Structures are given as structure tokens and as C-alpha cells.
Coordinates of C-alpha atoms in Angstrom, one line a residue:
M1 CA -15.0 -35.1 -41.7
I2 CA -16.6 -36.1 -45.0
W3 CA -17.3 -39.8 -45.6
E4 CA -17.0 -39.4 -49.4
K5 CA -13.3 -38.8 -49.0
H6 CA -12.8 -42.1 -47.2
A7 CA -15.0 -44.0 -49.6
T8 CA -13.0 -42.7 -52.5
E9 CA -9.8 -43.8 -50.9
L10 CA -11.2 -47.2 -50.2
A11 CA -12.3 -47.5 -53.8
G12 CA -8.7 -46.7 -54.9
R13 CA -7.4 -49.5 -52.7
V14 CA -9.8 -52.3 -53.6
T15 CA -10.6 -51.7 -57.3
H16 CA -8.6 -51.0 -60.5
R17 CA -9.1 -47.5 -61.9
A18 CA -10.9 -49.0 -64.9
S19 CA -13.2 -51.2 -62.9
C20 CA -16.9 -50.8 -63.3
W21 CA -17.1 -51.3 -59.5
R22 CA -14.8 -48.3 -58.6
Q23 CA -17.6 -45.7 -58.6
A24 CA -19.9 -48.0 -56.7
V25 CA -17.4 -48.3 -53.8
A26 CA -16.5 -44.6 -54.0
R27 CA -20.1 -43.5 -53.7
M28 CA -21.4 -46.0 -51.1
P29 CA -21.6 -44.8 -47.5
R30 CA -20.4 -48.1 -45.9
H31 CA -20.5 -46.6 -42.4
L32 CA -24.3 -46.4 -42.5
F33 CA -24.5 -50.2 -42.9
V34 CA -22.3 -50.9 -39.8
P35 CA -23.3 -48.5 -37.0
Q36 CA -21.6 -50.8 -34.4
W37 CA -19.8 -54.1 -34.4
W38 CA -17.9 -56.7 -32.4
D39 CA -14.1 -56.8 -31.9
R40 CA -12.1 -59.6 -30.3
L41 CA -10.3 -57.9 -27.4
D42 CA -8.4 -59.7 -24.6
G43 CA -9.8 -63.1 -25.7
Q44 CA -13.5 -62.0 -25.7
W45 CA -16.0 -60.4 -28.0
T46 CA -16.4 -56.7 -27.1
L47 CA -18.9 -54.2 -28.6
R48 CA -17.5 -51.3 -30.6
E49 CA -19.6 -48.2 -30.5
P50 CA -17.7 -45.5 -32.3
G51 CA -17.6 -42.3 -30.3
T52 CA -16.5 -40.0 -33.1
E53 CA -16.9 -39.9 -36.8
A54 CA -13.1 -40.3 -37.1
E55 CA -13.3 -43.6 -35.3
W56 CA -16.4 -44.7 -37.2
F57 CA -15.0 -43.9 -40.6
A58 CA -11.6 -45.4 -39.9
A59 CA -13.2 -48.8 -39.3
A60 CA -16.0 -48.6 -41.9
Y61 CA -13.7 -47.6 -44.8
D62 CA -10.9 -50.0 -43.9
D63 CA -10.7 -53.0 -46.1
R64 CA -11.7 -55.5 -43.4
S65 CA -14.7 -57.5 -42.3
L66 CA -16.6 -56.1 -39.3
I67 CA -18.4 -58.8 -37.2
T68 CA -22.0 -57.7 -36.6
R69 CA -23.4 -60.8 -34.9
V70 CA -21.8 -63.4 -32.6
G71 CA -23.9 -66.4 -31.7
A72 CA -27.5 -65.2 -31.5
L73 CA -26.6 -61.6 -30.4
H74 CA -26.5 -58.9 -33.0
A75 CA -24.4 -55.8 -32.3
D76 CA -27.5 -53.7 -32.9
F77 CA -29.1 -55.1 -29.8
A78 CA -26.0 -55.4 -27.6
K79 CA -25.0 -53.4 -24.5
P80 CA -21.5 -52.3 -23.7
D81 CA -21.0 -54.9 -21.1
D82 CA -22.2 -57.8 -23.3
H83 CA -19.5 -60.4 -24.2
P84 CA -21.2 -63.1 -26.3
T85 CA -19.7 -66.5 -26.8
G86 CA -19.7 -68.7 -29.8
R87 CA -18.9 -68.2 -33.4
P88 CA -19.5 -65.1 -35.6
T89 CA -22.8 -65.5 -37.4
S90 CA -22.9 -62.4 -39.6
S91 CA -20.5 -59.7 -40.8
A92 CA -20.0 -56.8 -43.1
T93 CA -17.6 -58.5 -45.6
L94 CA -14.4 -56.7 -46.4
P95 CA -15.1 -54.6 -49.5
S96 CA -12.3 -56.0 -51.7
L97 CA -13.7 -59.5 -51.3
T98 CA -17.3 -58.3 -51.9
V99 CA -16.1 -56.7 -55.2
R100 CA -14.1 -59.9 -56.2
M101 CA -17.1 -62.1 -55.8
L102 CA -19.2 -59.7 -57.9
Q103 CA -16.4 -59.7 -60.5
H104 CA -16.4 -63.5 -60.6
A105 CA -20.0 -63.3 -61.6
R106 CA -19.1 -61.4 -64.8
I107 CA -22.2 -59.2 -64.4
G108 CA -23.4 -57.3 -67.4
D109 CA -25.9 -54.6 -68.2
G110 CA -29.4 -55.9 -67.9
D111 CA -28.6 -58.9 -65.7
E112 CA -30.9 -59.8 -62.9
L113 CA -29.0 -60.8 -59.7
L114 CA -29.8 -62.9 -56.7
D115 CA -27.6 -61.9 -53.8
V116 CA -27.5 -64.7 -51.2
G117 CA -26.5 -63.5 -47.8
T118 CA -27.8 -60.0 -47.3
G119 CA -25.8 -59.4 -44.1
S120 CA -25.3 -55.7 -43.5
G121 CA -26.6 -54.9 -47.0
Y122 CA -23.4 -53.2 -48.2
G123 CA -22.8 -55.8 -51.0
T124 CA -26.5 -55.5 -52.0
A125 CA -26.0 -51.8 -52.3
L126 CA -23.0 -52.1 -54.6
A127 CA -25.0 -54.5 -56.8
C128 CA -27.9 -52.0 -56.9
W129 CA -25.6 -49.2 -58.0
R130 CA -24.3 -51.4 -60.9
L131 CA -27.6 -52.9 -62.1
G132 CA -30.4 -50.8 -60.6
D133 CA -32.3 -51.8 -57.5
E134 CA -35.2 -53.3 -59.6
A135 CA -32.7 -56.0 -60.9
V136 CA -31.5 -57.1 -57.5
T137 CA -33.1 -59.6 -55.0
S138 CA -31.3 -60.3 -51.8
V139 CA -32.0 -63.0 -49.2
D140 CA -30.8 -63.9 -45.7
V141 CA -32.0 -66.4 -43.1
D142 CA -32.0 -63.7 -40.3
P143 CA -35.2 -61.5 -40.2
H144 CA -33.4 -58.7 -38.3
L145 CA -30.6 -58.5 -40.8
V146 CA -33.1 -58.3 -43.6
D147 CA -35.2 -55.6 -41.9
S148 CA -32.2 -53.5 -40.9
A149 CA -30.5 -53.8 -44.3
Q150 CA -33.7 -52.9 -46.0
E151 CA -34.0 -49.8 -43.8
R152 CA -30.4 -48.7 -44.4
L153 CA -30.8 -49.3 -48.2
R154 CA -33.9 -47.2 -48.2
S155 CA -32.1 -44.4 -46.3
I156 CA -29.9 -44.0 -49.4
G157 CA -32.7 -44.4 -51.9
L158 CA -32.3 -48.0 -52.8
T159 CA -35.3 -50.4 -52.8
P160 CA -34.2 -53.9 -54.0
R161 CA -36.4 -56.9 -53.1
V162 CA -35.1 -58.3 -49.8
A163 CA -36.6 -61.4 -48.2
A164 CA -35.9 -63.5 -45.0
V165 CA -35.6 -67.1 -46.1
D166 CA -33.3 -70.1 -45.7
A167 CA -31.5 -69.8 -49.0
T168 CA -30.7 -73.5 -49.0
G169 CA -34.5 -74.2 -49.4
P170 CA -37.2 -72.8 -51.7
L171 CA -36.5 -69.2 -52.9
P172 CA -38.8 -66.3 -53.6
A173 CA -38.1 -66.7 -57.3
T174 CA -39.6 -68.0 -60.5
E175 CA -37.9 -70.8 -62.5
G176 CA -35.0 -69.3 -64.5
Q177 CA -35.5 -65.8 -63.1
F178 CA -31.8 -64.9 -62.4
D179 CA -28.9 -64.3 -64.8
R180 CA -26.5 -64.3 -61.9
I181 CA -26.4 -65.7 -58.4
V182 CA -23.7 -64.6 -56.0
A183 CA -23.5 -66.1 -52.5
T184 CA -21.5 -64.6 -49.7
V185 CA -22.3 -67.5 -47.5
S186 CA -20.7 -70.9 -48.1
V187 CA -22.5 -74.2 -48.8
R188 CA -21.2 -77.8 -48.9
S189 CA -23.0 -78.6 -52.1
V190 CA -25.1 -76.3 -54.3
P191 CA -28.8 -76.1 -53.3
E192 CA -31.2 -77.4 -55.9
S193 CA -33.2 -74.3 -55.6
W194 CA -30.3 -72.2 -56.9
L195 CA -30.1 -74.1 -60.1
T196 CA -33.8 -73.9 -60.5
A197 CA -33.8 -70.1 -60.1
L198 CA -30.8 -69.6 -62.5
C199 CA -31.6 -69.2 -66.2
V200 CA -29.9 -71.3 -68.8
G201 CA -26.5 -69.7 -69.5
G202 CA -26.7 -68.0 -66.1
R203 CA -23.6 -67.9 -63.9
L204 CA -23.4 -69.0 -60.2
V205 CA -20.6 -67.9 -57.8
T206 CA -20.3 -69.4 -54.3
T207 CA -17.8 -70.9 -51.9
I208 CA -17.6 -74.4 -50.5
A209 CA -18.2 -74.6 -46.8
G210 CA -15.2 -75.3 -44.6
T211 CA -12.8 -74.3 -47.4
S212 CA -11.4 -71.2 -49.1
L213 CA -12.6 -72.5 -52.5
I214 CA -14.6 -70.3 -54.9
L215 CA -16.9 -72.2 -57.2
T216 CA -18.2 -70.7 -60.4
A217 CA -20.5 -72.5 -62.8
E218 CA -22.9 -71.8 -65.7
K219 CA -26.2 -73.5 -66.2
E220 CA -26.8 -75.8 -69.2
E221 CA -29.9 -76.7 -71.1
D222 CA -30.4 -80.0 -69.2
G223 CA -30.6 -78.1 -65.9
S224 CA -27.1 -79.1 -64.7
A225 CA -24.2 -76.7 -64.4
R226 CA -20.5 -76.9 -65.3
G227 CA -17.6 -74.7 -64.1
R228 CA -14.5 -74.7 -62.0
V229 CA -12.9 -74.0 -58.7
E230 CA -11.2 -70.7 -59.2
W231 CA -7.5 -70.0 -58.4
D232 CA -8.7 -67.2 -56.2
R233 CA -9.4 -67.6 -52.5
A234 CA -12.2 -66.5 -50.2
G235 CA -13.7 -67.5 -46.8
F236 CA -17.3 -67.1 -45.8
M237 CA -19.5 -68.2 -42.9
Q238 CA -21.5 -71.3 -43.7
A239 CA -25.2 -70.8 -44.5
R240 CA -27.2 -71.1 -41.4
H241 CA -30.6 -72.8 -41.1
G242 CA -31.7 -71.2 -37.9
D243 CA -30.7 -68.6 -35.3
D244 CA -27.2 -70.0 -34.6
Y245 CA -24.8 -72.7 -35.7
P246 CA -25.0 -76.2 -34.1
P247 CA -22.7 -76.5 -31.0
E248 CA -19.0 -76.7 -31.7
V249 CA -16.9 -79.7 -30.8
A250 CA -15.6 -77.8 -27.8
E251 CA -15.7 -80.8 -25.4
V252 CA -13.7 -83.0 -27.8
L253 CA -11.3 -80.2 -28.5
A254 CA -10.7 -79.5 -24.8
A255 CA -10.2 -83.1 -24.0
A256 CA -7.6 -83.5 -26.8
H257 CA -5.3 -81.0 -25.1
H258 CA -4.3 -83.5 -22.4
A259 CA -5.6 -87.0 -23.2
E260 CA -3.2 -89.8 -24.0
G261 CA -5.4 -91.2 -26.8
D262 CA -5.6 -94.7 -28.3
E263 CA -2.5 -94.4 -30.5
V264 CA 0.8 -92.5 -30.2
S265 CA 3.0 -92.2 -33.3
T266 CA 5.5 -89.9 -35.0
S267 CA 4.6 -87.8 -38.1
P268 CA 7.2 -87.3 -40.9
Y269 CA 6.1 -83.7 -41.2
P270 CA 6.5 -80.7 -38.9
V271 CA 3.6 -79.4 -36.8
L272 CA 1.3 -77.3 -39.0
D273 CA -1.1 -74.5 -38.2
V274 CA -3.7 -76.0 -40.5
A275 CA -6.2 -73.0 -40.4
Q276 CA -3.5 -70.8 -41.8
A277 CA -2.4 -73.2 -44.6
W278 CA -5.3 -72.4 -46.9
D279 CA -4.8 -75.0 -49.6
V280 CA -4.1 -77.8 -47.1
D281 CA -7.1 -76.7 -45.0
S282 CA -9.3 -76.6 -48.1
M283 CA -8.3 -80.1 -49.2
L284 CA -8.9 -81.4 -45.7
G285 CA -12.3 -79.6 -45.7
I286 CA -13.3 -81.5 -48.9
I287 CA -12.1 -84.9 -47.7
A288 CA -13.0 -84.7 -44.1
P289 CA -15.4 -81.8 -43.4
G290 CA -16.3 -80.5 -40.0
I291 CA -12.9 -80.6 -38.3
E292 CA -12.1 -77.9 -35.8
H293 CA -8.6 -76.7 -35.1
S294 CA -6.5 -75.3 -32.2
Y295 CA -2.9 -74.2 -32.4
E296 CA -0.4 -72.6 -30.0
E297 CA 3.3 -71.9 -29.7
R298 CA 5.3 -71.8 -26.5
G299 CA 8.9 -70.9 -27.4
E300 CA 10.1 -73.5 -29.8
Q301 CA 7.4 -75.9 -29.0
R302 CA 4.3 -76.0 -31.3
T303 CA 1.1 -77.9 -30.7
A304 CA -1.7 -78.4 -33.1
I305 CA -5.0 -80.1 -32.3
M306 CA -7.8 -81.4 -34.6
A307 CA -11.2 -82.5 -33.4
H308 CA -14.5 -83.6 -34.9
A309 CA -18.0 -84.0 -33.6
D310 CA -17.8 -87.8 -34.2
G311 CA -15.3 -88.0 -31.3
S312 CA -12.2 -88.2 -33.4
W313 CA -9.2 -86.0 -32.3
A314 CA -5.5 -85.7 -32.8
R315 CA -2.7 -83.7 -31.0
A316 CA 0.7 -83.1 -32.6
T317 CA 3.5 -81.6 -30.5
G318 CA 7.0 -80.8 -31.8
S319 CA 9.8 -78.2 -31.9
G320 CA 10.8 -76.4 -35.0
T321 CA 11.0 -78.7 -38.0
E322 CA 11.5 -81.9 -36.0
P323 CA 9.1 -84.8 -36.4
P324 CA 6.3 -84.3 -33.9
T325 CA 4.7 -86.8 -31.5
V326 CA 1.1 -87.4 -32.4
H327 CA -1.6 -88.6 -30.1
Q328 CA -4.9 -89.7 -31.7
S329 CA -8.2 -91.3 -30.7
G330 CA -11.7 -91.9 -31.9
P331 CA -13.2 -93.6 -35.0
R332 CA -10.9 -91.8 -37.4
R333 CA -7.2 -90.9 -37.3
L334 CA -7.4 -87.2 -38.3
W335 CA -3.6 -86.5 -38.3
D336 CA -3.1 -89.4 -40.7
I337 CA -5.6 -87.9 -43.1
L338 CA -3.7 -84.6 -42.9
D339 CA -0.4 -86.4 -43.5
E340 CA -1.8 -88.1 -46.6
I341 CA -2.7 -84.7 -48.0
R342 CA 0.8 -83.4 -47.3
A343 CA 2.3 -86.5 -48.9
Y344 CA 0.1 -86.0 -52.0
W345 CA 1.3 -82.4 -52.3
L346 CA 5.0 -83.5 -52.1
Q347 CA 4.4 -86.2 -54.7
H348 CA 2.4 -84.1 -57.2
G349 CA 3.7 -80.6 -56.5
E350 CA 0.2 -79.2 -55.7
L351 CA -3.1 -80.3 -54.4
P352 CA -5.9 -81.1 -57.0
V353 CA -8.8 -79.3 -55.5
R354 CA -8.0 -75.7 -56.5
G355 CA -8.5 -75.4 -60.3
A356 CA -10.7 -78.5 -60.3
R357 CA -13.5 -78.9 -62.8
V358 CA -17.0 -78.7 -61.3
R359 CA -20.1 -80.6 -62.4
I360 CA -23.4 -79.8 -60.6
L361 CA -26.4 -82.0 -61.3
P362 CA -29.9 -80.6 -61.4
D363 CA -30.6 -81.9 -57.8
G364 CA -27.5 -80.0 -56.5
R365 CA -25.1 -82.9 -56.2
T366 CA -21.7 -81.4 -56.8
R367 CA -18.6 -83.3 -58.2
L368 CA -15.1 -82.0 -58.3
S369 CA -12.4 -83.5 -60.5
R370 CA -8.9 -82.8 -61.7
G371 CA -6.8 -85.4 -63.5
G372 CA -7.4 -88.7 -61.9
W373 CA -8.7 -87.2 -58.7
H374 CA -12.4 -86.6 -58.0
K375 CA -14.8 -86.1 -55.1
Q376 CA -18.5 -86.0 -54.7
L377 CA -19.7 -83.4 -52.2

């Protein structure tokens, strides 16, 4: 089997025929960047080591993300009987999303690009094909990811600058060095160092942590940036500051399955699988960041659980479209916050966060606004 055939078919699925990214996807051997990965099978993470080229190419040239690291265990170092626990901490992003993020940057000939979140190195490779590797710098917090991506890039003749740094802190860049910054990790607010590294008139593309919101902004003479939340959607892992994410709110979430709570009430709205309701989830992520969700269906009965590290939790149980019974406890009433969002949507016809204007101050403080609504991140 020849990988080029699969890459060409992938390019046809994820780009328009006139796109400047089509040839980049068609000529990029994505399989080399993902020699093995993690799949979720029977409720646990299981290593996938392709036994044949057919199996390898089928996964590598499918338009899907491949998880390459769970918790602190990278697939490169894993054994077949390893089953890590925790959250995914790195992946090879699905090609269509990688291309869309690059398109949002409006990259032109001669631009110098900072790629935040090297990961497997595939997105870095696409950028190198478009701009030339001398115009691309890529950073990631994980030294192994940086080393392995650099090795794989070199194997196909690409030598961009790649560095292991916490991208939310100081960057290996001079002031105003980059024309474009594209981040495939999410941040709550834009790091000050990104604005410093961006030239006046330069364009930034990132996503807001805990949401599906894509933020684009252009730097102004005073060092601030203005832009918008795009109508498009994307989801990326949050920027890490170390080897793994802080512990999840597993204990609070587990207790919420059976506890009576401090307050029992009835919600006017049916039980919602919040994680699958992207706009509602994004609004919740802006107003009350850090909430974890659980959802299950048993016949007609649906149960949704929300939990936060501050000890707040909520459990809503109901059948079909009937008003559910809601149990809540802790310092905040999480389901009430969710109901307020749903009420706003019914009253106004949409939520204000997608399409909002963005103002980023030189120190990175980020403000969203739309109509009479605004929020400081």
C-alpha cells in the first residue's frame, strides 16, 4: 500500500480543491507522526500498535484525533498491557481542525509563525510546507513530544525551530517576532508573552479553555489586541504547566451520584447532556469554569451530574422531557447556573458568547462583550 494515496484522499475530505492547504495535507505522511496511540476500549485506555500498513494507514489518514498520551504515559513508551488512567494529555489533532485553525490565522507568504502546542508535529509540518521551515517556531511543554516531533520532522527533511517551554510563560522569541500565532492548546486568558511576541498587525488564533470557542485577534499599536469569538467551533486540551493536569474532581463527582444534598428542587428544563451541548457548555465554561460532567441514560431515565473542585455538585434526574428532580450541595448551586443560561437562551434566542467582541490588554487580561453582556476572563 502507498501512503500518498491515503494522504491525497484525506486532503480531498478536509480541504477545498482551491485551498492552499490541500497540497500540504496530500503530501504529508501523517502516519510517521503517530506510530502508535491510545484507544478507549471497554472503558479503559488500550494501546494501539498497528500490525499492518493497512491498519496504520486507515487510522492515520482518517479525519480524527489520535490520543498519544494519557496522564503521564506516552504511547511511545507504553507496553501492550498498560492501561493508564486520567485524562488525555496530548494528541495528533484531527487534520480538518488543524487546517481550520491555520485558515483562521489568514497566513500569507513571508509570514513568520509561532505554533503553540507541537504535539505529534503534524500541524507543524503542514505549516512548514506552507511557509518554509525557517519561518516556523513550535513550542510544547513536554520535552519528549518536542524531541520526538523534531526527529520525525527531520526524517522528512523539515527543520523548524522546536523548543520545550511552558507556552504560558516566557517564550523563545524576540519582541514582535511573529506575524501569526496559532495555538492548538486552550488557555483561559491570553498569556502576556503571546502579545509581546506578536508584531503590530499580527494575528492570534487560540481557543478558550473549557469551551469550544475560537478566539482571533490582531495586535494594535498600544500593545493590546482586538478581535472576536468566531462562529466556528473547536475543542483543545488545556495548556499544561507540568507533566500532567491537576487531579480531577473525581471524589466530588462520585459522591454526587447518591448523596441527598443540601437542597432538592425541580428544574423547568429537561435533563441535558451538557458536554454535548456545545454552546451551552461554552457559556457555562465562561461563567463558571472548571465544572466536570457525567451523564447516563437507563431506558427513559436520564441523569446528569455536575461537580466542581470547590465541593459544589448537582444531580438532575428525569424521564424524557419531564421536569427533573435536582439535588444540589456545596457553596454554589451549579444546576441553577445552568438553568439561568438556558433561560437566557430562550429569552434572547441565542447565547451571547459566540460571536462576541474580544479585547485583550497588553498584560493578557481578556474581555468578551456582545450587546449588553460582557465577561472578564
